[in-house]
XYZ file of C-alpha atoms in Angstrom:
531
model
C 96.092 -66.315 144.005
C 96.636 -65.677 147.668
C 93.787 -64.411 149.781
C 94.118 -60.697 150.528
C 94.875 -59.836 154.092
C 92.172 -57.812 155.858
C 93.087 -54.273 156.667
C 92.886 -53.615 160.356
C 91.483 -50.274 161.398
C 93.946 -47.958 163.059
C 93.438 -47.095 166.722
C 91.296 -44.017 167.417
C 94.190 -42.332 169.127
C 96.160 -42.403 165.880
C 93.350 -40.965 163.761
C 93.954 -37.313 163.063
C 90.838 -35.321 162.529
C 90.953 -33.332 159.357
C 89.589 -29.816 159.637
C 86.097 -29.379 158.236
C 86.091 -27.471 155.012
C 83.011 -25.518 153.971
C 82.621 -23.741 150.663
C 83.301 -20.054 151.005
C 80.186 -18.010 151.558
C 79.281 -15.563 148.888
C 79.693 -12.100 150.194
C 76.806 -9.783 149.432
C 77.912 -6.723 147.535
C 77.851 -3.612 149.575
C 74.993 -1.236 148.984
C 71.466 -1.873 147.772
C 71.055 -4.145 144.792
C 69.070 -2.821 141.888
C 65.700 -4.352 141.049
C 64.824 -5.335 137.497
C 62.095 -3.548 135.573
C 58.865 -5.302 134.662
C 59.801 -5.746 130.988
C 63.144 -7.390 131.805
C 61.464 -9.681 134.309
C 59.042 -10.880 131.626
C 61.855 -11.334 129.088
C 64.035 -12.940 131.793
C 66.951 -10.796 130.734
C 69.517 -8.994 132.847
C 68.517 -5.480 133.815
C 71.000 -2.818 134.903
C 68.304 -0.979 136.898
C 68.912 2.434 135.415
C 66.096 4.924 135.751
C 63.896 6.228 134.343
C 64.736 3.672 131.614
C 67.111 0.734 131.751
C 69.653 0.062 129.009
C 67.834 -3.023 127.671
C 64.543 -1.166 127.251
C 66.377 1.775 125.691
C 67.951 -0.480 123.049
C 64.702 -2.361 122.351
C 62.636 0.836 122.556
C 60.083 -0.763 124.852
C 58.255 0.825 127.815
C 60.186 0.553 131.057
C 58.307 0.384 134.341
C 59.476 -0.337 137.878
C 57.212 -1.673 140.602
C 59.853 -0.959 143.231
C 60.813 2.471 144.468
C 64.276 3.711 143.659
C 66.871 2.513 146.138
C 64.625 -0.310 147.375
C 65.049 -4.053 146.995
C 62.240 -6.339 145.866
C 62.077 -7.924 149.328
C 61.927 -4.533 150.980
C 59.190 -3.436 148.598
C 57.160 -6.561 149.387
C 57.523 -5.939 153.120
C 56.442 -2.317 152.719
C 53.474 -3.363 150.608
C 52.512 -5.992 153.175
C 52.623 -3.428 155.980
C 50.483 -1.065 153.915
C 47.880 -3.777 153.271
C 47.807 -4.730 156.953
C 47.240 -1.101 157.882
C 44.412 -0.775 155.364
C 42.857 -4.012 156.639
C 42.986 -2.805 160.243
C 41.362 0.501 159.283
C 38.645 -1.289 157.309
C 37.918 -3.549 160.261
C 37.587 -0.558 162.557
C 35.164 1.098 160.141
C 33.052 -2.060 159.805
C 33.073 -2.480 163.560
C 31.845 1.065 164.014
C 29.074 0.541 161.453
C 27.932 -2.589 163.282
C 27.956 -1.268 166.826
C 27.048 2.406 166.507
C 23.387 3.494 166.793
C 21.558 3.890 163.505
C 21.830 7.711 163.166
C 25.584 7.682 163.838
C 26.088 4.671 161.568
C 24.197 6.488 158.814
C 26.382 9.549 159.332
C 29.510 7.412 159.076
C 28.166 5.767 155.929
C 27.575 9.170 154.334
C 31.162 10.166 155.099
C 32.366 7.018 153.401
C 30.215 7.696 150.346
C 31.490 11.252 150.134
C 35.003 9.895 149.616
C 36.499 10.756 152.992
C 39.856 9.153 153.681
C 39.538 6.163 155.995
C 42.646 7.049 157.967
C 41.302 10.557 158.589
C 38.022 9.097 159.865
C 39.893 6.885 162.311
C 42.126 9.771 163.414
C 39.097 11.969 164.067
C 37.569 9.169 166.146
C 40.734 8.919 168.240
C 40.745 12.687 168.778
C 37.113 12.639 169.919
C 37.851 9.798 172.315
C 40.689 11.756 173.922
C 38.462 14.818 174.318
C 35.450 12.966 175.738
C 35.470 12.860 179.535
C 34.730 9.719 181.471
C 35.858 7.327 178.737
C 38.818 5.005 178.817
C 41.667 5.159 176.365
C 43.707 2.370 174.910
C 44.374 0.314 171.840
C 40.658 -0.343 171.408
C 39.837 3.372 171.341
C 40.349 3.667 167.600
C 36.741 3.380 166.513
C 35.499 6.103 164.189
C 33.515 8.777 166.052
C 32.781 6.457 168.981
C 33.823 6.194 172.573
C 34.721 2.807 173.954
C 33.570 1.374 177.254
C 35.215 -1.938 178.062
C 33.810 -4.401 180.566
C 34.786 -8.057 180.985
C 35.660 -8.538 177.372
C 32.766 -6.353 176.238
C 33.538 -3.542 173.835
C 30.554 -1.272 173.516
C 30.161 1.676 171.202
C 28.631 4.997 172.199
C 28.158 7.906 169.788
C 30.575 10.796 169.915
C 29.358 13.667 167.791
C 31.968 16.327 167.397
C 30.205 19.604 166.753
C 26.918 21.059 167.913
C 25.741 20.938 164.308
C 26.414 17.210 164.153
C 24.421 16.702 167.344
C 21.526 18.721 165.939
C 21.534 16.679 162.717
C 21.613 13.418 164.666
C 18.763 14.542 166.930
C 16.605 15.487 163.940
C 17.423 12.149 162.337
C 16.277 10.300 165.457
C 13.107 12.381 165.630
C 12.162 11.696 162.009
C 12.900 8.012 162.509
C 10.561 7.987 165.505
C 7.706 9.489 163.543
C 8.125 7.083 160.629
C 8.405 3.920 162.662
C 5.955 4.766 165.403
C 7.968 3.980 168.510
C 5.930 4.082 171.675
C 8.920 5.174 173.728
C 11.644 7.776 173.537
C 13.728 6.929 170.497
C 16.478 9.441 171.167
C 18.331 6.487 172.639
C 22.071 6.439 172.380
C 22.748 2.724 172.058
C 20.970 -0.607 171.588
C 21.512 -1.111 175.315
C 19.071 1.713 175.953
C 16.559 0.219 173.528
C 16.853 -3.086 175.372
C 15.761 -1.297 178.537
C 12.551 -0.080 176.929
C 9.240 -1.786 177.792
C 8.652 -2.511 174.099
C 11.355 -5.209 174.034
C 9.946 -7.018 177.033
C 6.420 -6.762 175.645
C 7.620 -8.057 172.279
C 9.125 -11.172 173.791
C 5.984 -11.740 175.837
C 4.131 -11.732 172.535
C 6.600 -14.289 171.210
C 5.894 -16.495 174.224
C 2.169 -16.274 173.519
C 2.550 -16.980 169.785
C 5.314 -19.570 169.588
C 6.131 -20.508 173.183
C 3.262 -22.973 173.168
C 5.107 -25.075 170.590
C 8.774 -24.473 171.394
C 10.315 -24.358 174.839
C 13.271 -22.016 175.351
C 12.678 -19.801 178.392
C 9.827 -19.563 180.842
C 8.182 -16.246 181.588
C 9.942 -16.132 184.962
C 13.333 -16.756 183.354
C 12.828 -13.946 180.861
C 11.691 -11.650 183.636
C 14.776 -12.441 185.728
C 17.097 -11.736 182.779
C 15.569 -8.331 182.192
C 15.380 -7.477 185.890
C 19.106 -8.089 186.332
C 19.759 -6.184 183.149
C 17.647 -3.220 184.244
C 19.022 -3.042 187.798
C 22.686 -2.925 186.885
C 24.495 -0.104 185.124
C 25.814 -0.992 181.649
C 29.420 -1.267 182.824
C 28.436 -4.004 185.292
C 26.380 -6.141 182.896
C 28.293 -9.342 181.993
C 28.573 -10.286 178.348
C 26.836 -13.607 179.000
C 23.694 -11.801 180.134
C 23.937 -9.384 177.225
C 24.024 -12.305 174.795
C 20.800 -13.739 176.196
C 19.077 -10.347 176.358
C 19.973 -9.491 172.767
C 18.834 -12.912 171.513
C 15.523 -12.584 173.362
C 15.010 -9.071 172.001
C 15.906 -10.174 168.454
C 13.209 -12.843 168.412
C 10.761 -10.583 170.196
C 11.269 -7.833 167.615
C 9.846 -10.153 164.945
C 6.526 -10.215 166.804
C 6.373 -6.577 167.845
C 3.983 -5.512 165.052
C 6.530 -2.907 163.843
C 6.857 -1.367 167.299
C 10.550 -2.147 166.912
C 11.872 -1.387 163.394
C 13.508 -4.253 161.462
C 16.955 -2.662 161.466
C 16.939 -2.588 165.272
C 15.964 -6.261 165.317
C 18.877 -7.038 163.012
C 21.165 -5.134 165.374
C 19.936 -7.238 168.295
C 20.552 -10.400 166.272
C 24.083 -9.358 165.290
C 24.967 -8.405 168.858
C 23.715 -11.772 170.138
C 25.968 -13.515 167.624
C 28.828 -11.227 168.662
C 28.641 -12.310 172.319
C 27.761 -15.966 171.671
C 31.377 -17.112 171.720
C 31.868 -15.582 175.175
C 28.766 -17.352 176.456
C 29.948 -20.694 175.053
C 33.123 -20.372 177.119
C 31.254 -19.338 180.271
C 28.198 -21.620 180.175
C 27.656 -23.971 177.186
C 24.111 -24.868 178.233
C 22.989 -21.248 178.364
C 24.650 -20.842 174.978
C 22.512 -23.757 173.780
C 19.400 -21.732 174.658
C 20.727 -18.770 172.679
C 21.320 -21.094 169.715
C 17.618 -22.000 169.853
C 16.660 -18.322 169.705
C 19.067 -17.553 166.856
C 17.750 -20.572 164.957
C 14.165 -19.423 165.559
C 15.054 -15.945 164.303
C 16.437 -17.368 161.054
C 13.504 -19.747 160.641
C 11.031 -16.873 160.838
C 13.132 -14.754 158.450
C 13.463 -17.760 156.085
C 17.242 -18.174 156.326
C 18.755 -21.658 156.029
C 21.623 -20.661 158.336
C 19.216 -21.774 161.062
C 20.564 -25.295 160.515
C 24.033 -24.168 161.625
C 22.742 -22.785 164.916
C 20.657 -25.931 165.455
C 23.664 -28.200 165.005
C 25.766 -25.960 167.225
C 23.161 -26.099 169.982
C 22.806 -29.881 169.709
C 26.559 -30.349 169.976
C 26.756 -28.021 172.978
C 24.051 -29.993 174.763
C 25.643 -33.296 173.897
C 29.007 -32.093 175.201
C 27.318 -31.502 178.579
C 25.601 -34.960 178.582
C 22.103 -33.534 178.203
C 21.243 -36.454 175.917
C 21.830 -39.014 178.679
C 19.285 -40.356 181.149
C 21.307 -39.612 184.278
C 21.355 -36.129 185.746
C 24.927 -34.730 185.661
C 26.485 -33.859 189.009
C 26.886 -30.257 187.893
C 23.112 -29.734 187.460
C 20.092 -29.893 189.688
C 17.140 -32.023 188.640
C 15.087 -28.930 187.782
C 17.875 -27.412 185.684
C 18.433 -30.726 183.910
C 14.747 -30.941 182.910
C 14.840 -27.297 181.788
C 17.815 -27.884 179.488
C 16.353 -31.207 178.365
C 13.255 -29.399 177.110
C 15.422 -26.879 175.283
C 17.320 -29.774 173.715
C 13.983 -31.193 172.584
C 13.193 -27.927 170.796
C 16.468 -28.144 168.882
C 15.684 -31.698 167.789
C 12.221 -30.602 166.680
C 13.739 -27.785 164.610
C 16.277 -30.186 163.135
C 13.733 -32.805 162.102
C 11.329 -30.297 160.629
C 14.000 -28.435 158.615
C 15.503 -31.669 157.277
C 12.122 -32.638 155.839
C 11.066 -29.140 154.782
C 14.277 -27.963 153.120
C 15.374 -31.345 151.817
C 18.653 -31.552 153.718
C 19.525 -35.236 153.837
C 22.342 -35.188 156.467
C 21.137 -36.346 159.856
C 23.232 -37.132 162.905
C 23.022 -40.875 163.471
C 23.513 -40.467 167.216
C 20.257 -38.498 167.279
C 18.341 -41.656 166.337
C 19.678 -43.459 169.398
C 18.736 -40.813 171.934
C 15.694 -39.159 170.456
C 12.971 -41.130 172.180
C 14.581 -40.663 175.579
C 14.777 -36.902 175.154
C 11.275 -36.070 174.028
C 9.745 -37.141 177.381
C 11.916 -35.487 180.056
C 9.119 -35.414 182.611
C 5.841 -37.305 182.792
C 4.630 -35.874 186.103
C 2.348 -32.843 186.199
C 2.665 -32.471 182.441
C 0.970 -29.386 180.983
C -0.954 -29.108 177.757
C 1.895 -27.030 176.301
C 4.430 -29.747 177.030
C 2.117 -32.403 175.621
C 1.939 -30.441 172.378
C 5.718 -29.950 172.323
C 6.433 -33.652 172.854
C 4.135 -34.840 170.065
C 5.261 -32.050 167.743
C 8.858 -33.202 168.187
C 7.894 -36.809 167.499
C 6.097 -36.000 164.250
C 9.016 -33.809 163.132
C 11.371 -36.755 163.661
C 9.050 -39.143 161.820
C 8.872 -36.718 158.905
C 12.661 -36.346 158.789
C 13.192 -40.120 158.808
C 10.516 -40.518 156.152
C 12.332 -38.027 153.967
C 15.601 -39.932 154.361
C 14.032 -43.284 153.482
C 11.719 -42.196 150.675
C 12.922 -38.957 149.097
C 16.670 -39.402 149.436
C 16.614 -42.750 147.571
C 16.122 -42.977 143.813
C 13.914 -46.089 144.030
C 10.606 -46.073 145.894
C 10.052 -49.286 147.833
C 6.681 -50.406 149.078
C 8.045 -51.487 152.465
C 9.311 -47.951 153.067
C 5.914 -46.484 152.190
C 4.134 -48.966 154.455
C 6.544 -48.185 157.293
C 5.981 -44.447 156.885
C 2.194 -44.883 156.898
C 2.400 -47.087 159.981
C 4.522 -44.505 161.824
C 2.128 -41.693 160.933
C -0.874 -43.765 161.990
C 0.782 -44.772 165.275
C 1.656 -41.154 166.030
C -2.000 -40.166 165.759
C -3.126 -43.120 167.866
C -0.696 -42.139 170.635
C -2.168 -38.639 170.937
C -4.159 -37.864 174.071
C -7.882 -37.644 173.271
C -7.949 -33.956 174.175
C -5.701 -32.931 171.272
C -7.033 -35.199 168.528
C -8.787 -33.544 165.610
C -12.130 -35.095 166.465
C -12.162 -33.407 169.882
C -11.016 -29.922 168.824
C -14.458 -28.676 167.850
C -15.732 -29.138 171.407
C -12.392 -28.680 173.162
C -12.244 -26.293 176.147
C -8.647 -25.336 175.262
C -7.682 -21.686 175.222
C -6.880 -20.036 171.910
C -3.106 -20.326 172.340
C -2.930 -24.092 172.985
C -5.683 -24.740 170.448
C -3.694 -22.986 167.729
C -0.663 -25.013 168.792
C -2.653 -28.226 168.343
C -3.735 -27.121 164.873
C -0.143 -26.387 163.865
C 0.986 -29.766 165.186
C -1.617 -31.506 163.036
C -0.474 -29.437 160.067
C 2.924 -31.138 160.337
C 1.260 -34.560 160.468
C -0.993 -33.863 157.492
C 1.903 -32.298 155.614
C 3.843 -35.546 156.005
C 0.947 -37.449 154.424
C 0.842 -35.008 151.517
C 4.614 -35.286 151.133
C 4.298 -39.072 150.885
C 1.650 -38.714 148.176
C 3.895 -36.321 146.275
C 6.733 -38.852 146.299
C 4.425 -41.577 144.959
C 3.272 -39.288 142.153
C 6.864 -38.353 141.342
C 7.819 -42.034 141.128
C 4.821 -42.725 138.874
C 5.826 -40.005 136.402
C 9.434 -41.210 136.261
C 8.401 -44.849 135.776
C 5.721 -44.033 133.177
C 8.312 -42.503 130.880
C 9.974 -45.911 130.552
C 7.134 -48.367 131.231
C 3.556 -47.130 131.578
C 2.191 -50.554 132.520
C 4.664 -50.935 135.382
C 3.891 -47.415 136.579
C 0.170 -48.196 136.797
C 0.891 -51.383 138.729
C 3.076 -49.552 141.239
C 0.603 -46.746 141.881
C -2.171 -49.323 142.319
C -0.090 -51.031 145.004
C 0.355 -47.697 146.760
C -3.192 -46.460 146.247
C -3.969 -46.298 149.985
C -1.068 -43.961 150.702
C -1.937 -41.956 147.589
C -5.543 -41.467 148.726
C -4.326 -40.432 152.193
C -2.794 -37.365 150.593
C -6.173 -36.144 149.294
C -7.788 -36.663 152.694
C -4.924 -34.776 154.367
C -5.246 -31.868 151.926
C -8.978 -31.592 152.616
C -8.456 -31.617 156.393
C -5.686 -29.030 156.079
C -7.941 -26.629 154.190
C -10.648 -27.027 156.833
C -8.203 -26.312 159.662
C -6.900 -23.241 157.845
C -10.464 -21.972 157.689
C -10.795 -22.528 161.443
C -7.541 -20.648 162.039
C -8.843 -17.763 159.968
C -11.907 -17.657 162.202
C -9.609 -17.611 165.257
C -7.573 -14.770 163.645
C -4.498 -16.950 164.133
C -3.078 -16.634 160.602
C -0.259 -14.100 160.544
C 2.565 -13.121 158.225
C 5.599 -14.206 160.244
C 4.838 -17.898 160.473
C 7.663 -20.312 161.273
C 5.987 -23.111 159.268
C 6.347 -21.318 155.907
C 9.998 -21.914 155.066
């Protein structure tokens, strides 16, 4: 059989291009297509769309219901429903925003209107009408709050009450007056907004009390820094106060309200806290390191109120500081040496919070990079060190030791003797490294003032608590082992008898120090240590 000859391709010039053929497009029938009823959709049968009852439902004598309006397609109905839901969501957001930002009497009035069944759209419309009638206020897309006027400044949207009738104003005034008498404000409580409450002396006095109570242990702001924040805030009119300064002022006032001995009611403190969170994102964009300080205050607020969300603010603050190289030894070009030490001390407070909460709440996760930088961050300055900073440094160290001890001993199912010995050695070394003036043996004759002395007691509470925690883990391991092998359990607890006895000694010393604190009248309800 002869080999077939290859077929040579024809020249391109001789190739005639055939016209492209596409399948004919289906033409949509003119007019609106009918939508099937619910019953036909479930049966997956053809529906002629007759109303009020289609032919199929008429024959089968079944209920016939349409979810689509007559003359409307399913797609059109879905779009209309989506627009309706978006409108309802926008109205709900405006109502929630008004409840959050309005003063308490006006927020209570709005809440009563909601409970009475008033239509949300009507509430929003009445708010827009009041805004148009109120002189001196701006108008715009943001002026849709219910019964409030909007003042906008550098991204700040602030709510002021707008009471329509004279009767409403009289009711609101009587509400403020009764609230004053119940709470016992020492200043005029007919204040229109939280901004006015921030300007009252009670807020500044409350934060001064916080400095005296907790500032010995945790560095955030100095007295001069707090004073400068409030001076700027008091000198400028509200429309010229930047949101970054508002964030700091609200955070300071929120923490201070916890120590105001009910001079500031709790709901006002919650308002300060919420407003600080509201402006925190703006401060992060403007100055991350100042935002780190606010994170410390928000974490402290949640620690005192026993909320575990404090961990989120701690991690946020640590990441903000790390993003600005606060964890490094070299001073960044963007900071002065004094500012770097200031932020370094704030960073130390965050690490102290982190270590203490990890051990106290039992949260195992711990940033590994913290282990590498921790010892370089707890001693930012060794010159002219004060007693307060000495306490803060050693408090941070014991919090870290306790957190690491929890990770090595409590997080693991098996209790190893080398881990127990390492924990005991770390606790012993921590006490040996203390300056003689703040050791327990010297406290009875110490010339320290009441504030630093209480801070020393609280620092030793953390140390003794770590010893008790170690004893508790040994006892837990003994009980678990005794269920399977009592002889082995006795051998293990004999090996760890020294650490076990340390727990009893620590408990006895703790009870004695609590008695001393009672004598100093330093035991109070809002204690950060009781989590």
